[in-house]
Tab-separated table of C-alpha atoms in Angstrom:
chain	number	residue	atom	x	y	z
A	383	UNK	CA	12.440	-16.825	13.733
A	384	UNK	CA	11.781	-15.240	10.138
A	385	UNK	CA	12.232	-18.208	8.374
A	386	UNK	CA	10.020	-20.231	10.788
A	387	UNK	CA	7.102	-17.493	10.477
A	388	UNK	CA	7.386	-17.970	6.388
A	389	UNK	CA	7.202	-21.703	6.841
A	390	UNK	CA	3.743	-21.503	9.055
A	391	UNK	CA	2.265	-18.845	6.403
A	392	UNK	CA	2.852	-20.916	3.446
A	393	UNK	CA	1.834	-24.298	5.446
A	394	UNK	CA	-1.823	-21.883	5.871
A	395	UNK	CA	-1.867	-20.544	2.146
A	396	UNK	CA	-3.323	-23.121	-0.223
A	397	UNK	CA	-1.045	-23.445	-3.445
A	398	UNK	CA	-2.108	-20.971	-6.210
A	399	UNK	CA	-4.427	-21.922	-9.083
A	400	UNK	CA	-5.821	-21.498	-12.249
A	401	UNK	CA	-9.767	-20.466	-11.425
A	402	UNK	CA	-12.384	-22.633	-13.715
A	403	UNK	CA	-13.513	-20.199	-16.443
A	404	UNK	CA	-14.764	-19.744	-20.062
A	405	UNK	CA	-14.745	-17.016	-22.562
A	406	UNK	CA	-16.923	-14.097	-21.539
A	407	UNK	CA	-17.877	-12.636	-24.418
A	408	UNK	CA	-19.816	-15.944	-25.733
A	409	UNK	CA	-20.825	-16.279	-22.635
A	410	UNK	CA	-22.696	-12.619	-22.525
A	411	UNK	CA	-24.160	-13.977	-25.850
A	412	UNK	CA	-25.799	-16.661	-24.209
A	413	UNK	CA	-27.147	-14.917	-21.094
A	414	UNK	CA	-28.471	-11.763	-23.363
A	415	UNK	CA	-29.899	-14.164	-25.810
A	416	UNK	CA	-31.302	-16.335	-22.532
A	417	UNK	CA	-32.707	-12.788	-21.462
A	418	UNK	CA	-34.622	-12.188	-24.339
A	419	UNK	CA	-35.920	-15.317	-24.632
A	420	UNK	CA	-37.226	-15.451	-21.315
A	421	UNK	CA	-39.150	-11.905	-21.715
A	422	UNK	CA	-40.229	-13.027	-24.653
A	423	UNK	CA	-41.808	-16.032	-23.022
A	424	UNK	CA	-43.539	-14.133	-20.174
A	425	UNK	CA	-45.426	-11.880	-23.329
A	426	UNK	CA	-46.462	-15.077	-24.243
A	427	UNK	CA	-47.327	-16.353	-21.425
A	428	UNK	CA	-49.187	-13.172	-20.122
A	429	UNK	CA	-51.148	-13.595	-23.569
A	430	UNK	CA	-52.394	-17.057	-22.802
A	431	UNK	CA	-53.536	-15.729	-19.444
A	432	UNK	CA	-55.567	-13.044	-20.856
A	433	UNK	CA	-57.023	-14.852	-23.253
A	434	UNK	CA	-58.365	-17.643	-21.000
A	435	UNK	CA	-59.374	-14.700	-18.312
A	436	UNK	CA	-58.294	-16.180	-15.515
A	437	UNK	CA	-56.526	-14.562	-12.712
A	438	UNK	CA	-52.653	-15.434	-11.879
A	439	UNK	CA	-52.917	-17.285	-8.461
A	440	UNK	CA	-55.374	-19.618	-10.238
A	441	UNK	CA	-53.478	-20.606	-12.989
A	442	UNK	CA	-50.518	-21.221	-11.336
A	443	UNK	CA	-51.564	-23.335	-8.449
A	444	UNK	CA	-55.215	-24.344	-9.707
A	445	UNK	CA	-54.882	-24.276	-13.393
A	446	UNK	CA	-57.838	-25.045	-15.501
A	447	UNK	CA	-58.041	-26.390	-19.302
A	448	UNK	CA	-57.864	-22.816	-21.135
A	449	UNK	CA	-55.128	-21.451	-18.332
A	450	UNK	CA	-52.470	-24.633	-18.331
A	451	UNK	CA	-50.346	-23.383	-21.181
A	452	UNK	CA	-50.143	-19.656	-19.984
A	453	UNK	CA	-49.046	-20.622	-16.401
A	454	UNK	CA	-46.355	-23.227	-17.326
A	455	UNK	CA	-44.664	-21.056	-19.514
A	456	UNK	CA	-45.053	-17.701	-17.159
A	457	UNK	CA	-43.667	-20.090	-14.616
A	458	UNK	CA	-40.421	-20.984	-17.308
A	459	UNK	CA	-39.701	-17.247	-18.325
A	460	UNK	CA	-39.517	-16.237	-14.592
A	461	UNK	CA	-37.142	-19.122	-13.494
A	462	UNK	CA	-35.390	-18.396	-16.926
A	463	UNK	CA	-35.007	-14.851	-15.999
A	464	UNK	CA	-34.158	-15.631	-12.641
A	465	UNK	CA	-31.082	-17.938	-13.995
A	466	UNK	CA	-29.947	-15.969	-16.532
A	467	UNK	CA	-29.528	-12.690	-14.275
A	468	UNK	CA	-27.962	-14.601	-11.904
A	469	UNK	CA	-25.512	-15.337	-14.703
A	470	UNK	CA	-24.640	-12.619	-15.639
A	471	UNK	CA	-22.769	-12.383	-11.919
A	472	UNK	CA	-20.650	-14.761	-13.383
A	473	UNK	CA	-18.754	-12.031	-15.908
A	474	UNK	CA	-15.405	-10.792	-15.349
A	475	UNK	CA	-13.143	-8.182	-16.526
A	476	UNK	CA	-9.081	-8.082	-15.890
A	477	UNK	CA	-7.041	-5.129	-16.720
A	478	UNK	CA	-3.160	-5.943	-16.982
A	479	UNK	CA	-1.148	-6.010	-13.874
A	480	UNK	CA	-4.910	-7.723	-11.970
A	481	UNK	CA	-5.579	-10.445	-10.206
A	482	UNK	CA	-8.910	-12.016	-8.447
A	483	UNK	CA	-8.532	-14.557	-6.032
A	484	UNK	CA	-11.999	-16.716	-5.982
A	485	UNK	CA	-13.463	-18.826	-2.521
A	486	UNK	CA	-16.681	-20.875	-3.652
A	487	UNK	CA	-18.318	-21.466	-0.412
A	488	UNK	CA	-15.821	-21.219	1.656
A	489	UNK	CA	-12.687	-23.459	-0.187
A	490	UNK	CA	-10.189	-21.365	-2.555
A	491	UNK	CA	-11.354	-21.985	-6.528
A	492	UNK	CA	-8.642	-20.468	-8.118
A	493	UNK	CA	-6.963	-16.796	-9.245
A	494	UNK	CA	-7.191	-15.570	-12.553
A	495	UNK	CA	-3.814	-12.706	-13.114
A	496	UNK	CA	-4.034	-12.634	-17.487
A	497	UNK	CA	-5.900	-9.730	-18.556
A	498	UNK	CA	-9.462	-10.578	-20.367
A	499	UNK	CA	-13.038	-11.020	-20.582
A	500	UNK	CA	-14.143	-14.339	-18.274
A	501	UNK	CA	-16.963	-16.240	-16.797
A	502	UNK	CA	-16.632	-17.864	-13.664
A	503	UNK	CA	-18.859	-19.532	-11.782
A	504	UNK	CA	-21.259	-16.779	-10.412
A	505	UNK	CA	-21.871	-18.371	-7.065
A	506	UNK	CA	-17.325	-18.437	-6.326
A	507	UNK	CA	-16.788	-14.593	-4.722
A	508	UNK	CA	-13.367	-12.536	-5.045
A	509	UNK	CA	-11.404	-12.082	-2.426
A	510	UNK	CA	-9.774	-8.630	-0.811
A	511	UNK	CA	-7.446	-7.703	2.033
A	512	UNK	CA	-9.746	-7.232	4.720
A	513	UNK	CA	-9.722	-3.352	5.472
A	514	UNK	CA	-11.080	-1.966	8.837
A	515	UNK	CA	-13.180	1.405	9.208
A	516	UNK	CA	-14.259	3.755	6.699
A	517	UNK	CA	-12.329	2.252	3.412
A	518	UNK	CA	-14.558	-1.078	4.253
A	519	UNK	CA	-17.991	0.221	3.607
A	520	UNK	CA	-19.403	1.640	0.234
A	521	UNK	CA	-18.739	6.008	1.082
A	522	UNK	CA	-19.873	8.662	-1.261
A	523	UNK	CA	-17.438	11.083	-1.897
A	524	UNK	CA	-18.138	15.084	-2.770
A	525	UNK	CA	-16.644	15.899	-6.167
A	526	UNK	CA	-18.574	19.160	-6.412
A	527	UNK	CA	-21.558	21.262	-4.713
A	528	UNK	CA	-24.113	19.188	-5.170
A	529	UNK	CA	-22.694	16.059	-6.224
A	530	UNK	CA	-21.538	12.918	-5.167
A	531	UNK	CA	-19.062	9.929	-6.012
A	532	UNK	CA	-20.010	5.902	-4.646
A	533	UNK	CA	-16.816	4.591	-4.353
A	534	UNK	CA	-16.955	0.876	-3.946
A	535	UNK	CA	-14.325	-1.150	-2.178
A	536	UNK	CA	-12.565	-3.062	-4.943
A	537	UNK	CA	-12.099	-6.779	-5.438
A	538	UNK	CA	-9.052	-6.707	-7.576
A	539	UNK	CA	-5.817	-7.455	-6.579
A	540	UNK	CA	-3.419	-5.321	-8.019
A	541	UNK	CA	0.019	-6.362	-9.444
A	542	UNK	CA	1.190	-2.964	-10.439
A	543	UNK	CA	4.358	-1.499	-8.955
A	544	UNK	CA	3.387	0.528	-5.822
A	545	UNK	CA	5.431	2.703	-3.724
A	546	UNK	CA	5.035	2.815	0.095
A	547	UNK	CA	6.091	5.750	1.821
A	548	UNK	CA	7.389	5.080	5.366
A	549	UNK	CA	6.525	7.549	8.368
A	550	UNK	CA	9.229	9.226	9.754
A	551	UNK	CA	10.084	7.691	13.266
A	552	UNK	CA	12.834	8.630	15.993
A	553	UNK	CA	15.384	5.642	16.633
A	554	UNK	CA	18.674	5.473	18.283
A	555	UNK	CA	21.972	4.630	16.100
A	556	UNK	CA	24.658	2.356	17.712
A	557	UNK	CA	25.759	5.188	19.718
A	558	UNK	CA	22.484	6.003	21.402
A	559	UNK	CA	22.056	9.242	19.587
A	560	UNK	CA	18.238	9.783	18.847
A	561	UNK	CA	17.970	10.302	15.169
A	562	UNK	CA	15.054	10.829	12.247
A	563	UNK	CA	14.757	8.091	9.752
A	564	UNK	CA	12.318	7.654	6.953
A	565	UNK	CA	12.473	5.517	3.854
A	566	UNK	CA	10.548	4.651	0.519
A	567	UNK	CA	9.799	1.303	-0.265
A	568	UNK	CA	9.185	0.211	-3.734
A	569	UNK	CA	7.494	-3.149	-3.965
A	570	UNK	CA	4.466	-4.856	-6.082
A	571	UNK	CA	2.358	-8.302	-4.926
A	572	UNK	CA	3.766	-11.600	-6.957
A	573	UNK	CA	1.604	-14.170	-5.388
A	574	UNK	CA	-2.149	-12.869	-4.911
A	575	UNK	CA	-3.184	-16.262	-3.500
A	576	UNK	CA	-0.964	-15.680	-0.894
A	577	UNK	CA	-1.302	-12.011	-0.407
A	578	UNK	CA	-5.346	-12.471	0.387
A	579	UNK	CA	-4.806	-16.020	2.632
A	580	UNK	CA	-1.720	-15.346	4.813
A	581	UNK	CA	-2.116	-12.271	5.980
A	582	UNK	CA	-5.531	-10.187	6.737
A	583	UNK	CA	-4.047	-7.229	5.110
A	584	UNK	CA	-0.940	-7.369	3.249
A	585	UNK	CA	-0.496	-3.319	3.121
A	586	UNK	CA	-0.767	-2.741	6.723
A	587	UNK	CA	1.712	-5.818	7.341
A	588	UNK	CA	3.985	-4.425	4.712
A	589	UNK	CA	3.754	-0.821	6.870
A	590	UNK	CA	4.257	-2.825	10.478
A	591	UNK	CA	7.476	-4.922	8.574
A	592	UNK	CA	8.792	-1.498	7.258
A	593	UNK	CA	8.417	-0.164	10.383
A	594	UNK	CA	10.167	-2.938	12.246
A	595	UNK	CA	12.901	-3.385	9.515
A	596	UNK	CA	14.184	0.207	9.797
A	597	UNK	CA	14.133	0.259	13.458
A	598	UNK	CA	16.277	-3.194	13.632
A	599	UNK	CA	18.483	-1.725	11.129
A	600	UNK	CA	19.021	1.581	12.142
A	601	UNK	CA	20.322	0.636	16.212
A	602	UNK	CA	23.537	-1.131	14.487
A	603	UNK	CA	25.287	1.655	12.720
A	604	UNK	CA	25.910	5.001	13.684
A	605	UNK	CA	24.698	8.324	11.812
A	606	UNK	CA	28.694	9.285	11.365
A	607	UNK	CA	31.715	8.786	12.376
A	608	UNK	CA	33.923	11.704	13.500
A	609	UNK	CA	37.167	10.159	12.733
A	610	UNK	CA	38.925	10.510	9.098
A	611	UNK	CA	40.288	7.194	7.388
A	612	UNK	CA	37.879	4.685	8.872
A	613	UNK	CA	36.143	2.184	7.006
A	614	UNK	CA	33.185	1.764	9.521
A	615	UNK	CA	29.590	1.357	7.576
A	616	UNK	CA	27.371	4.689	8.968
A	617	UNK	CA	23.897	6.055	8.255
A	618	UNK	CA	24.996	8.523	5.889
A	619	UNK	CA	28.203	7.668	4.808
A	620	UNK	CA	27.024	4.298	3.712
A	621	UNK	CA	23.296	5.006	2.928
A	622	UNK	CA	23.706	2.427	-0.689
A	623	UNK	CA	24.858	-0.401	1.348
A	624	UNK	CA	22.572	0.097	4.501
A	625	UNK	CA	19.726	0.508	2.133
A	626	UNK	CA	20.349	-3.218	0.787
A	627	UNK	CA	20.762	-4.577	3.855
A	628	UNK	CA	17.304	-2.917	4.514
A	629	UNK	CA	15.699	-4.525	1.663
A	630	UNK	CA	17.365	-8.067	2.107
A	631	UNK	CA	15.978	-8.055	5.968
A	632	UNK	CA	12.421	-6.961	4.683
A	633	UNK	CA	12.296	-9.089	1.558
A	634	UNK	CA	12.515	-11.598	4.167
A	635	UNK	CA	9.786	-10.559	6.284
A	636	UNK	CA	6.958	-10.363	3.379
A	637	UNK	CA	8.254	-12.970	1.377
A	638	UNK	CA	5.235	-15.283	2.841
A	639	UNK	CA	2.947	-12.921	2.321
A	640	UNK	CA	3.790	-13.221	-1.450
A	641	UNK	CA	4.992	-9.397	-2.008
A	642	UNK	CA	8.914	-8.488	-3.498
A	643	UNK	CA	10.946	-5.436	-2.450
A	644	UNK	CA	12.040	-4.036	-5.175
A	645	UNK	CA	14.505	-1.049	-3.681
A	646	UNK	CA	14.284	0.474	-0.168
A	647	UNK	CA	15.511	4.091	0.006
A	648	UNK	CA	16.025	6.362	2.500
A	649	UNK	CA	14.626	9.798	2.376
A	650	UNK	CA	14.647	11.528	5.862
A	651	UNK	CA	18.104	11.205	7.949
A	652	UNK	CA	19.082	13.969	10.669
A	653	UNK	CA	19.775	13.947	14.666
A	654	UNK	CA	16.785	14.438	16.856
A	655	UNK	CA	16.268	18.352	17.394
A	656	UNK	CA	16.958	18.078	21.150
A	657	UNK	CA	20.847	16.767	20.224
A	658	UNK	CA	20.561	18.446	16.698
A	659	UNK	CA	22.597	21.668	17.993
A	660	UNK	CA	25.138	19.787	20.051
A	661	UNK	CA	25.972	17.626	17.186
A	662	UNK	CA	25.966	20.737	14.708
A	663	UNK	CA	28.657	21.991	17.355
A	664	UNK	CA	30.657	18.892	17.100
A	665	UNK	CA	30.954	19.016	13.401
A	666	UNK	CA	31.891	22.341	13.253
A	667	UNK	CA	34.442	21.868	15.471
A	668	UNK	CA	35.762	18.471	13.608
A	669	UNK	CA	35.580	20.962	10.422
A	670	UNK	CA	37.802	23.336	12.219
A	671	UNK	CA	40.336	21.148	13.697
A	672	UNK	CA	40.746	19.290	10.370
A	673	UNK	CA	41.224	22.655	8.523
A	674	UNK	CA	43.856	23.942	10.832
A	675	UNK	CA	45.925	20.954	10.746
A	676	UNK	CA	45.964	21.398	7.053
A	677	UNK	CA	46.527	24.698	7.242
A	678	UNK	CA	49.746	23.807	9.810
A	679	UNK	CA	50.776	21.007	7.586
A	680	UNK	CA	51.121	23.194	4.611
A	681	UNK	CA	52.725	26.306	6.801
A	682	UNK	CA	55.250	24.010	7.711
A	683	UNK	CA	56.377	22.889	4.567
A	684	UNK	CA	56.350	26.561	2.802
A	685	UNK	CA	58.746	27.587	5.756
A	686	UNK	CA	61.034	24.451	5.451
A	687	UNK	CA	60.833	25.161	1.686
A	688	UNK	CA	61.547	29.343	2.227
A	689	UNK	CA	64.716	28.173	4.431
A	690	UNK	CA	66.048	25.631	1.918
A	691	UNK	CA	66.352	27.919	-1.244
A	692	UNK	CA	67.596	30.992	1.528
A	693	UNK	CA	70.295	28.793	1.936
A	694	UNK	CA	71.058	26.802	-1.187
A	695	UNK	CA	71.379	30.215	-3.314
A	696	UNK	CA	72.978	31.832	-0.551
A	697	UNK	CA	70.818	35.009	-0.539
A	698	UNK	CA	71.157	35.146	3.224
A	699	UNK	CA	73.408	33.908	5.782
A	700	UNK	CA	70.864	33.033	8.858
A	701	UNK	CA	72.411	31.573	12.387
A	702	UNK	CA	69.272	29.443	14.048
A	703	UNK	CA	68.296	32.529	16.486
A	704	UNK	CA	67.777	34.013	13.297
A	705	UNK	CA	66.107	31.383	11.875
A	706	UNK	CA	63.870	30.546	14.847
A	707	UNK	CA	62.388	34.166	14.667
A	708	UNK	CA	62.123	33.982	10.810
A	709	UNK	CA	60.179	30.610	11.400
A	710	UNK	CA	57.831	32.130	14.233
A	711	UNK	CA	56.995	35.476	12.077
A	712	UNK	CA	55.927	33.043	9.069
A	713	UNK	CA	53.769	30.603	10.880
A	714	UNK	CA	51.713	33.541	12.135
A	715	UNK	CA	51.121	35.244	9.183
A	716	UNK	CA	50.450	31.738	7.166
A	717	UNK	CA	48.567	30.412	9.999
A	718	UNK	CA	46.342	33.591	11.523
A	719	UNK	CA	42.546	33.925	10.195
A	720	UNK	CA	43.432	37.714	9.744
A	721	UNK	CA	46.061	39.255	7.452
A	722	UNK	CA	48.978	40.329	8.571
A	723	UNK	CA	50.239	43.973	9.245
A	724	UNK	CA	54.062	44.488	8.275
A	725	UNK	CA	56.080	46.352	10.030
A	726	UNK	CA	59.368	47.819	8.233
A	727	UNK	CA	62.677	48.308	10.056
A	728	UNK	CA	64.014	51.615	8.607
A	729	UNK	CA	67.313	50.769	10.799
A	730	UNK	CA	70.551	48.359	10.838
A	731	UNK	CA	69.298	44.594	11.193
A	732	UNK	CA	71.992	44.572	13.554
């Protein structure tokens, strides 16, 4: 199903471009020096008009002999300046790690992603994720009493390394216990041509895939196992592993969209707090049982090991009722969470 939703978004993205452009900086040369010309022309031409004393509309649509000269070239500096500010729409500057993504009436022209100074053609417009609400429109923004920002929605697509951090959201783990999971997801856009054409807006579908990819991920492993010696893959046991699983799955789902995972991590992992006692209970009482049974296991050997050197240097003849009580007496004083209060037989052992 992933692998058929790539194929339709990269059958819908065009393949990506080199945009039509020349250098800006002679280009700004051209348009300032087309700029002054023009104004210059319109002095002139304002001149002539003066000195013939005739009035505007007249000499533009009923020109006499004196008139002529002045209203042809008032009528050449005006479309001049008209041109060359129009121009001047045409100039482009790209910071490293940038991209634009130009449409010229409606067909894809071509991105530009090397940082420099361009000219494009002024009439081809850069393309942006679509963004819905408040971040679409121009919003002025209060930076002190009195004050205000314009912040204007960008048309730069940027290649920079970004990091997204995931919500926290309440799943269940293989074994239907409702847990907490949240992640970080480190990722930057590769292919702006596809970023802007195959999705409408390739943050909120990385957010939704996130979303989805934790969720999917998540339900097939547990948050821990309570058994010792087991090799079974959990939440937190095996966070490195389930983390690259995570970031295979998602790499797959935004692949179209032309954006690469770089590392998925997660940050947030604990139960849910209506089963966060209960569990807490559990694992104390795992931690217990395991510490007893080392406890016994090493009780047992120091009393096997007390009995063996009784008897190999001979320091004491015990028969096994003997033994048996000597065996009892030293389990409960090795074993017991207090210590143990000796009592001293002043009499015969006998």
């Amino acid at each position: 199903m992933e692998k058929q939703n790539h194929e339709c978004m990269q059958r819908k993205t065009p393949a990506e471009k080199v945009a039509t452009h020349a250098g800006g900086m002679r280009m700004l040369v051209i348009i300032l020096a087309g700029l002054i010309v023009s104004v210059a022309l319109m002095v002139l031409a304002i001149r002539r008009l003066a000195a013939g004393d005739s009035l505007l509309p007249n000499v533009i649509f009923l020109p006499h002999a004196n008139g002529l000269a002045g209203g042809l070239l008032l009528t050449l500096s005006l479309l001049g300046l008209t041109a060359f500010c129009i121009l001047l729409g045409g100039l482009k500057v790209l910071a490293p790690n940038q991209a634009y993504v130009f449409t010229l009436f409606g067909q894809y022209a071509g991105t530009l992603k090397e940082p420099g100074f361009y000219f494009v053609n002024p009439f081809s417009s850069a393309n942006a994720p679509v963004k819905a609400g408040a971040e679409a429109a121009v919003s002025l923004q209060e930076e002190s009493k009195g004050s205000y920002k314009i912040n204007l929605p960008s048309r730069k697509i940027s290649l920079r390394t970004r990091t997204l951090d995931n919500r926290k959201q309440k799943v269940n783990d293989a074994l239907g216990n409702p847990i907490i999971i949240g992640s970080v997801v480190i990722w930057h856009v590769e292919d702006p041509t596809a970023a802007v054409f195959a999705v409408e807006n390739f943050e909120e579908y990385l957010s939704i895939q996130c979303d989805s990819t934790i969720r999917n991920i998540a339900r097939l492993y547990p948050y821990d196992t309570m058994e010792d010696g087991t090799d079974e893959k959990t939440l937190r046991g095996s966070s490195s592993e389930i983390c690259e699983i995570m970031q295979q799955e998602l790499s797959e789902r935004v692949r179209g969209a032309g954006l690469v995972i770089e590392d998925v991590r997660i940050t947030t992992l604990a139960y849910a707090e209506e089963i966060a006692a209960a569990m807490l209970q559990r694992q104390q009482a795992v931690a217990i049982i395991a510490a007893r049974q080392k406890i016994v296991e090493g009780a047992v050997s120091m009393v096997k090991m007390a009995i063996d050197q009784l008897g190999e240097e001979e320091i004491v003849v015990l028969d096994e009722e003997r033994k048996a009580a000597m065996v009892s007496n030293l389990l409960v004083v090795l074993c017991g969470n207090k210590d143990a209060q000796p009592i001293v037989n002043s009499g015969s052992i006998y």
